[in-house]
């Protein structure tokens, strides 16, 4: 357990050091980086970032983002233009979202804005938002989702699942139907 925490802390430290270096280079002498938010601490801001987490030498998740703002005090990263994946063994769930946050202290990821995903075993996911809790290794969505595989469509108000959608628990008016494609 301590080995996992040390890797997580090292990854966070390296990410924050890189973010601080970029922030210092972007500062134009005004004392504030461009686009600073309402946070009381200065935000590091840069484009084209790769974020990831590993556990026991295995990749858990990886996100490539178009733009990121990092609050060094809270260790929350604010993301836009998100593409990435969650991985478990040989299985993978590829995702894209308009925006999201990564809370490094709580080990939580929140994605929102037309979430689209595809698992390595053929499940297509659409949702308004998606949350990942790195402490429990659980994905969840609120506010409606659709999961489709082999012509079967599962819809519900919310779900919980493992990080690659091998086990899905649908809640709140779940409905399983067959897609009727006209040929």
Coordinates of N, CA and C in Angstrom, one line a residue:
X1 N 0.8 -1.2 0.0 CA 0.0 0.0 0.0 C 0.9 1.3 0.0
X2 N 2.0 1.2 0.8 CA 2.8 2.4 0.8 C 3.5 2.7 -0.5
X3 N 3.8 1.6 -1.2 CA 4.4 1.7 -2.6 C 3.5 2.5 -3.5
X4 N 2.2 2.1 -3.5 CA 1.2 2.8 -4.3 C 1.2 4.3 -3.9
X5 N 1.1 4.6 -2.6 CA 1.0 6.0 -2.2 C 2.3 6.8 -2.6
X6 N 3.4 6.2 -2.5 CA 4.7 6.8 -2.8 C 4.7 7.2 -4.3
X7 N 4.2 6.2 -5.2 CA 4.1 6.5 -6.6 C 3.2 7.6 -6.9
X8 N 2.0 7.6 -6.2 CA 1.0 8.7 -6.4 C 1.6 10.0 -6.0
X9 N 2.2 10.1 -4.9 CA 2.8 11.3 -4.4 C 3.8 11.8 -5.3
X10 N 4.7 10.9 -5.8 CA 5.8 11.3 -6.7 C 5.1 11.9 -8.0
X11 N 4.1 11.2 -8.5 CA 3.5 11.7 -9.8 C 2.8 13.0 -9.6
X12 N 2.2 13.3 -8.4 CA 1.6 14.6 -8.1 C 2.7 15.6 -8.0
X13 N 3.8 15.3 -7.3 CA 4.8 16.3 -7.2 C 5.4 16.7 -8.5
X14 N 5.7 15.7 -9.4 CA 6.3 16.0 -10.7 C 5.3 16.8 -11.5
X15 N 4.0 16.5 -11.5 CA 3.0 17.2 -12.2 C 3.0 18.7 -11.7
X16 N 2.9 18.9 -10.4 CA 2.9 20.2 -9.9 C 4.1 21.0 -10.2
X17 N 5.3 20.3 -10.1 CA 6.5 21.0 -10.4 C 6.5 21.5 -11.9
X18 N 6.1 20.6 -12.8 CA 6.0 21.0 -14.2 C 5.0 22.1 -14.4
X19 N 3.9 22.0 -13.8 CA 2.8 23.1 -13.9 C 3.4 24.4 -13.4
X20 N 4.1 24.4 -12.2 CA 4.6 25.6 -11.7 C 5.7 26.3 -12.6
X21 N 6.5 25.4 -13.2 CA 7.5 25.9 -14.2 C 6.9 26.6 -15.4
X22 N 5.8 25.9 -15.9 CA 5.1 26.5 -17.1 C 4.4 27.8 -16.7
X23 N 3.8 27.8 -15.5 CA 3.1 29.0 -15.0 C 4.1 30.2 -14.9
X24 N 5.3 29.9 -14.3 CA 6.3 31.0 -14.2 C 6.8 31.5 -15.5
X25 N 6.9 30.6 -16.5 CA 7.3 31.1 -17.8 C 6.2 31.9 -18.5
X26 N 5.0 31.6 -18.2 CA 3.9 32.3 -18.9 C 3.5 33.6 -18.2
X27 N 4.0 33.8 -17.0 CA 3.7 35.1 -16.3 C 4.3 36.3 -17.1
X28 N 3.5 37.2 -17.4 CA 4.0 38.3 -18.3 C 4.3 39.6 -17.4
X29 N 4.6 39.4 -16.2 CA 5.0 40.5 -15.3 C 3.9 41.1 -14.6
X30 N 2.7 40.6 -14.8 CA 1.5 41.2 -14.1 C 1.3 40.6 -12.7
X31 N 2.1 39.5 -12.4 CA 1.9 38.8 -11.1 C 0.8 37.8 -11.2
X32 N 0.1 37.7 -12.3 CA -1.0 36.7 -12.4 C -0.9 36.0 -13.8
X33 N -1.1 34.7 -13.8 CA -1.1 34.0 -15.1 C -2.4 34.4 -15.8
X34 N -2.4 34.3 -17.1 CA -3.6 34.6 -17.9 C -4.7 33.6 -17.6
X35 N -6.0 34.1 -17.5 CA -7.1 33.2 -17.3 C -7.2 32.7 -15.8
X36 N -6.7 33.4 -14.9 CA -6.7 32.9 -13.5 C -8.2 32.9 -13.0
X37 N -8.5 31.8 -12.2 CA -9.9 31.7 -11.8 C -10.1 32.4 -10.5
X38 N -11.2 32.2 -9.8 CA -11.5 32.9 -8.6 C -10.8 32.3 -7.4
X39 N -10.0 31.3 -7.6 CA -9.3 30.6 -6.5 C -8.4 31.6 -5.9
X40 N -8.1 31.5 -4.5 CA -7.2 32.4 -3.9 C -5.7 32.1 -4.2
X41 N -5.5 30.9 -4.6 CA -4.1 30.6 -5.0 C -3.9 30.7 -6.5
X42 N -2.7 31.1 -6.9 CA -2.4 31.3 -8.3 C -2.6 29.9 -9.1
X43 N -3.2 30.0 -10.3 CA -3.4 28.8 -11.1 C -2.3 28.7 -12.1
X44 N -1.7 27.5 -12.2 CA -0.8 27.2 -13.3 C -1.7 26.8 -14.5
X45 N -1.4 27.3 -15.7 CA -2.2 27.0 -16.9 C -1.3 26.7 -18.0
X46 N -1.7 25.7 -18.8 CA -0.9 25.3 -20.0 C -1.7 24.4 -20.9
X47 N -1.2 24.3 -22.1 CA -1.9 23.5 -23.1 C -1.2 22.2 -23.4
X48 N -2.0 21.2 -23.8 CA -1.4 19.9 -24.2 C -0.7 19.1 -23.1
X49 N -1.5 18.6 -22.1 CA -1.0 17.9 -21.0 C -1.4 16.4 -21.1
X50 N -0.5 15.6 -20.5 CA -0.8 14.1 -20.4 C -0.8 13.8 -18.9
X51 N -1.9 13.3 -18.4 CA -2.0 12.9 -17.0 C -2.3 11.4 -16.9
X52 N -1.7 10.8 -15.9 CA -1.9 9.3 -15.8 C -1.7 8.9 -14.4
X53 N -2.2 7.7 -14.1 CA -1.9 7.0 -12.8 C -1.5 5.6 -13.1
X54 N -0.5 5.1 -12.3 CA -0.1 3.8 -12.4 C -0.2 3.1 -11.0
X55 N -0.5 1.8 -11.0 CA -0.5 1.1 -9.7 C 0.2 -0.2 -9.9
X56 N 1.2 -0.5 -9.1 CA 2.0 -1.7 -9.2 C 2.6 -1.8 -10.6
X57 N 3.0 -0.7 -11.2 CA 3.6 -0.8 -12.5 C 2.7 -0.9 -13.6
X58 N 1.4 -1.0 -13.3 CA 0.3 -1.1 -14.4 C -0.4 0.2 -14.5
X59 N -0.7 0.6 -15.8 CA -1.4 1.9 -16.0 C -2.9 1.7 -15.6
X60 N -3.4 2.6 -14.8 CA -4.8 2.6 -14.4 C -5.6 3.5 -15.3
X61 N -5.2 4.7 -15.5 CA -5.8 5.6 -16.5 C -4.8 6.6 -17.0
X62 N -5.2 7.1 -18.2 CA -4.4 8.1 -18.9 C -5.3 9.1 -19.6
X63 N -5.0 10.4 -19.4 CA -5.8 11.5 -20.0 C -4.9 12.4 -20.8
X64 N -5.3 12.7 -22.0 CA -4.6 13.8 -22.8 C -5.6 14.9 -22.9
X65 N -5.2 16.1 -22.5 CA -6.1 17.3 -22.5 C -5.6 18.4 -23.4
X66 N -6.5 19.1 -24.0 CA -6.1 20.3 -24.8 C -5.6 21.4 -23.9
X67 N -6.3 21.6 -22.7 CA -5.9 22.7 -21.9 C -6.2 22.3 -20.4
X68 N -5.3 22.8 -19.5 CA -5.4 22.4 -18.1 C -5.0 23.7 -17.3
X69 N -5.8 23.8 -16.2 CA -5.4 24.8 -15.1 C -5.3 24.0 -13.9
X70 N -4.2 24.2 -13.1 CA -4.0 23.5 -11.9 C -3.9 24.4 -10.7
X71 N -4.6 24.1 -9.7 CA -4.6 24.9 -8.5 C -3.6 24.1 -7.6
X72 N -2.4 24.7 -7.4 CA -1.4 23.9 -6.6 C -1.8 23.7 -5.1
X73 N -2.6 24.6 -4.6 CA -3.0 24.5 -3.2 C -4.0 23.4 -3.0
X74 N -5.0 23.3 -3.8 CA -6.0 22.2 -3.7 C -5.7 21.0 -4.4
X75 N -4.7 21.0 -5.4 CA -4.3 19.9 -6.2 C -5.4 19.5 -7.1
X76 N -6.3 20.4 -7.5 CA -7.3 20.1 -8.5 C -7.0 20.7 -9.8
X77 N -7.1 19.8 -10.8 CA -6.8 20.2 -12.2 C -8.1 20.3 -13.0
X78 N -8.2 21.5 -13.7 CA -9.4 21.8 -14.4 C -9.1 21.5 -15.9
X79 N -9.8 20.6 -16.6 CA -9.4 20.1 -17.9 C -10.5 20.5 -18.9
X80 N -10.0 20.8 -20.2 CA -10.9 20.9 -21.3 C -10.3 20.1 -22.5
X81 N -11.2 19.6 -23.3 CA -10.8 18.8 -24.5 C -10.1 17.5 -24.0
X82 N -10.9 16.6 -23.4 CA -10.3 15.4 -22.7 C -10.5 14.2 -23.6
X83 N -9.4 13.5 -23.8 CA -9.4 12.2 -24.5 C -8.5 11.2 -23.6
X84 N -8.9 10.0 -23.4 CA -8.1 9.1 -22.6 C -8.7 7.8 -22.5
X85 N -8.2 7.1 -21.5 CA -8.7 5.7 -21.3 C -8.5 5.3 -19.8
X86 N -9.3 4.3 -19.4 CA -9.2 3.5 -18.2 C -8.7 2.1 -18.6
X87 N -7.9 1.5 -17.8 CA -7.4 0.2 -18.2 C -7.4 -0.7 -17.0
X88 N -7.7 -2.0 -17.3 CA -7.6 -3.1 -16.3 C -7.2 -4.3 -17.0
X89 N -6.0 -4.7 -16.7 CA -5.4 -5.9 -17.4 C -5.3 -5.6 -18.9
X90 N -5.9 -6.5 -19.7 CA -5.9 -6.3 -21.2 C -7.2 -5.5 -21.6
X91 N -8.1 -5.2 -20.7 CA -9.3 -4.5 -21.1 C -9.1 -2.9 -21.0
X92 N -9.8 -2.2 -21.9 CA -9.6 -0.8 -21.9 C -10.9 -0.1 -22.2
X93 N -11.2 1.0 -21.6 CA -12.4 1.9 -21.9 C -11.8 3.2 -22.4
X94 N -11.9 3.5 -23.7 CA -11.5 4.8 -24.3 C -12.6 5.8 -24.1
X95 N -12.3 7.0 -23.8 CA -13.3 8.1 -23.5 C -12.9 9.4 -24.1
X96 N -13.9 10.2 -24.4 CA -13.7 11.6 -24.7 C -14.8 12.4 -24.0
X97 N -14.4 13.6 -23.6 CA -15.3 14.5 -22.9 C -14.9 16.0 -23.2
X98 N -15.9 16.9 -23.0 CA -15.6 18.3 -23.3 C -14.7 18.9 -22.2
X99 N -15.0 18.5 -20.9 CA -14.3 19.1 -19.8 C -14.3 18.1 -18.6
X100 N -13.5 18.5 -17.6 CA -13.5 17.7 -16.4 C -12.6 18.2 -15.3
X101 N -12.5 17.5 -14.2 CA -11.5 17.8 -13.1 C -10.8 16.5 -12.7
X102 N -9.6 16.7 -12.2 CA -8.9 15.6 -11.5 C -8.6 16.2 -10.1
X103 N -9.1 15.5 -9.1 CA -8.8 15.9 -7.7 C -7.7 14.9 -7.2
X104 N -6.5 15.4 -7.2 CA -5.4 14.5 -6.8 C -5.4 14.0 -5.4
X105 N -5.8 14.9 -4.5 CA -5.9 14.5 -3.1 C -6.9 13.4 -2.8
X106 N -8.1 13.5 -3.4 CA -9.1 12.5 -3.2 C -9.1 11.4 -4.2
X107 N -8.2 11.4 -5.2 CA -8.0 10.4 -6.2 C -9.3 10.2 -7.0
X108 N -9.9 11.4 -7.4 CA -11.2 11.4 -8.1 C -11.1 12.1 -9.4
X109 N -11.8 11.6 -10.5 CA -11.9 12.2 -11.8 C -13.4 12.5 -12.0
X110 N -13.7 13.7 -12.5 CA -15.1 14.0 -12.9 C -15.0 14.5 -14.4
X111 N -15.7 13.8 -15.3 CA -15.8 14.3 -16.7 C -17.2 14.7 -17.0
X112 N -17.4 15.6 -17.9 CA -18.7 16.1 -18.3 C -18.8 16.6 -19.7
X113 N -20.0 16.7 -20.2 CA -20.1 17.3 -21.5 C -20.0 16.2 -22.6
X114 N -21.1 15.6 -22.9 CA -21.2 14.6 -24.1 C -20.1 13.6 -24.0
X115 N -20.1 12.8 -22.9 CA -19.2 11.7 -22.7 C -19.4 10.6 -23.8
X116 N -18.4 10.2 -24.5 CA -18.5 9.1 -25.4 C -17.4 8.1 -25.1
X117 N -17.7 6.9 -25.0 CA -16.7 5.9 -24.7 C -16.9 4.6 -25.5
X118 N -15.9 3.8 -25.6 CA -15.9 2.5 -26.2 C -15.0 1.6 -25.5
X119 N -15.5 0.4 -25.0 CA -14.7 -0.5 -24.3 C -14.1 -1.5 -25.3
X120 N -13.0 -2.2 -24.9 CA -12.3 -3.1 -25.7 C -13.2 -4.3 -26.1
X121 N -14.2 -4.6 -25.3 CA -15.1 -5.7 -25.6 C -16.4 -5.2 -26.3
X122 N -16.4 -4.0 -26.9 CA -17.5 -3.6 -27.7 C -18.6 -2.8 -27.1
X123 N -18.5 -2.4 -25.9 CA -19.6 -1.6 -25.3 C -19.4 -0.1 -25.7
X124 N -20.4 0.5 -26.2 CA -20.4 1.9 -26.5 C -21.2 2.6 -25.4
X125 N -20.6 3.6 -24.8 CA -21.1 4.4 -23.7 C -21.4 5.8 -24.1
X126 N -22.5 6.3 -23.7 CA -22.8 7.8 -23.8 C -23.4 8.2 -22.5
X127 N -22.9 9.3 -22.0 CA -23.4 9.9 -20.7 C -23.2 11.4 -20.7
X128 N -23.9 12.0 -19.8 CA -23.8 13.5 -19.6 C -22.5 13.7 -18.7
X129 N -22.2 12.8 -17.8 CA -21.1 13.0 -16.9 C -20.6 11.6 -16.5
X130 N -19.4 11.6 -16.0 CA -18.8 10.3 -15.6 C -17.8 10.6 -14.4
X131 N -17.9 9.8 -13.4 CA -17.0 10.0 -12.2 C -16.2 8.7 -12.0
X132 N -14.9 8.9 -11.6 CA -14.1 7.7 -11.3 C -13.5 8.0 -9.9
X133 N -13.7 7.0 -9.0 CA -13.1 7.1 -7.7 C -12.0 6.1 -7.6
X134 N -10.8 6.6 -7.6 CA -9.6 5.8 -7.5 C -9.4 5.1 -6.2
X135 N -10.1 5.5 -5.2 CA -10.1 4.7 -3.9 C -10.9 3.4 -4.0
X136 N -12.0 3.5 -4.7 CA -12.8 2.3 -4.8 C -12.8 1.6 -6.1
X137 N -12.1 2.2 -7.1 CA -12.0 1.7 -8.5 C -13.3 1.6 -9.1
X138 N -14.2 2.6 -8.9 CA -15.6 2.5 -9.4 C -15.8 3.7 -10.3
X139 N -16.4 3.4 -11.5 CA -17.0 4.5 -12.4 C -18.4 4.6 -12.1
X140 N -18.9 5.8 -12.2 CA -20.4 6.1 -12.0 C -20.8 7.2 -12.9
X141 N -22.1 7.3 -13.1 CA -22.7 8.4 -13.9 C -24.1 8.6 -13.3
X142 N -24.5 9.9 -13.3 CA -25.8 10.4 -12.9 C -26.4 11.2 -14.0
X143 N -27.7 11.2 -14.1 CA -28.4 12.0 -15.0 C -28.6 11.4 -16.4
X144 N -28.5 10.1 -16.4 CA -28.8 9.3 -17.7 C -27.6 8.9 -18.4
X145 N -27.7 7.6 -18.9 CA -26.6 7.1 -19.7 C -27.2 6.0 -20.7
X146 N -26.4 5.7 -21.7 CA -26.8 4.6 -22.6 C -25.5 3.8 -22.8
X147 N -25.7 2.5 -22.7 CA -24.6 1.5 -23.0 C -25.2 0.5 -24.0
X148 N -24.4 0.3 -25.1 CA -24.9 -0.5 -26.2 C -23.8 -1.5 -26.5
X149 N -24.3 -2.8 -26.7 CA -23.4 -3.8 -27.2 C -24.2 -4.9 -27.9
X150 N -23.7 -5.3 -29.1 CA -24.3 -6.3 -29.9 C -25.8 -6.1 -30.2
X151 N -26.2 -4.9 -30.4 CA -27.6 -4.6 -30.7 C -28.5 -4.4 -29.4
X152 N -27.9 -4.7 -28.3 CA -28.7 -4.5 -27.0 C -28.4 -3.2 -26.4
X153 N -29.4 -2.4 -26.0 CA -29.2 -1.1 -25.5 C -29.7 -1.0 -24.0
X154 N -28.8 -0.6 -23.1 CA -29.2 -0.5 -21.7 C -29.2 1.0 -21.4
X155 N -30.4 1.5 -20.9 CA -30.5 2.9 -20.4 C -31.0 2.9 -19.0
X156 N -30.6 3.9 -18.3 CA -31.0 4.1 -16.9 C -30.7 5.5 -16.5
X157 N -31.1 5.9 -15.3 CA -30.8 7.2 -14.7 C -29.4 7.3 -14.2
X158 N -28.8 6.2 -13.7 CA -27.5 6.2 -13.2 C -26.9 4.8 -13.3
X159 N -25.6 4.7 -13.1 CA -25.0 3.4 -13.1 C -23.7 3.5 -12.3
X160 N -23.2 2.3 -11.8 CA -21.9 2.1 -11.3 C -21.3 0.9 -12.0
X161 N -20.0 1.0 -12.1 CA -19.3 -0.1 -12.9 C -17.8 -0.1 -12.5
X162 N -17.2 -1.2 -12.8 CA -15.7 -1.3 -12.7 C -15.2 -0.3 -13.8
X163 N -13.9 0.0 -13.8 CA -13.4 1.0 -14.6 C -13.3 0.7 -16.1
X164 N -13.6 -0.5 -16.5 CA -13.6 -0.9 -17.9 C -15.0 -1.4 -18.4
X165 N -16.0 -1.2 -17.6 CA -17.4 -1.6 -17.9 C -17.6 -3.1 -18.0
X166 N -16.8 -3.9 -17.3 CA -17.1 -5.4 -17.4 C -18.2 -5.8 -16.5
X167 N -18.5 -5.0 -15.5 CA -19.6 -5.2 -14.6 C -20.4 -3.9 -14.4
X168 N -21.6 -3.8 -14.9 CA -22.4 -2.6 -14.8 C -23.6 -2.8 -14.0
X169 N -23.9 -1.9 -13.1 CA -25.1 -2.0 -12.3 C -25.9 -0.7 -12.6
X170 N -27.1 -0.9 -13.3 CA -27.9 0.2 -13.7 C -29.0 0.5 -12.6
X171 N -29.2 1.7 -12.3 CA -30.2 2.1 -11.3 C -31.1 3.2 -11.8
X172 N -32.3 3.3 -11.3 CA -33.2 4.3 -11.6 C -33.9 4.1 -13.0
X173 N -34.9 3.4 -13.1 CA -35.6 3.1 -14.3 C -34.8 2.4 -15.4
X174 N -34.1 1.3 -15.0 CA -33.2 0.7 -16.0 C -34.1 0.0 -17.1
X175 N -33.6 0.0 -18.3 CA -34.4 -0.6 -19.4 C -33.4 -1.2 -20.4
X176 N -33.6 -2.5 -20.7 CA -32.8 -3.2 -21.7 C -33.7 -3.5 -22.9
X177 N -33.2 -3.0 -24.1 CA -34.0 -3.3 -25.3 C -33.1 -3.7 -26.4
X178 N -33.7 -4.2 -27.5 CA -32.9 -4.6 -28.7 C -33.0 -3.4 -29.7
X179 N -31.9 -3.1 -30.4 CA -31.9 -2.1 -31.4 C -32.6 -2.7 -32.6
X180 N -33.6 -1.9 -33.2 CA -34.3 -2.3 -34.4 C -33.8 -1.5 -35.5
X181 N -32.7 -2.0 -36.2 CA -32.1 -1.4 -37.3 C -32.9 -1.8 -38.6
X182 N -33.3 -0.9 -39.4 CA -33.9 -1.2 -40.7 C -32.9 -1.6 -41.7
X183 N -33.1 -2.7 -42.4 CA -32.1 -3.1 -43.4 C -32.6 -2.9 -44.8

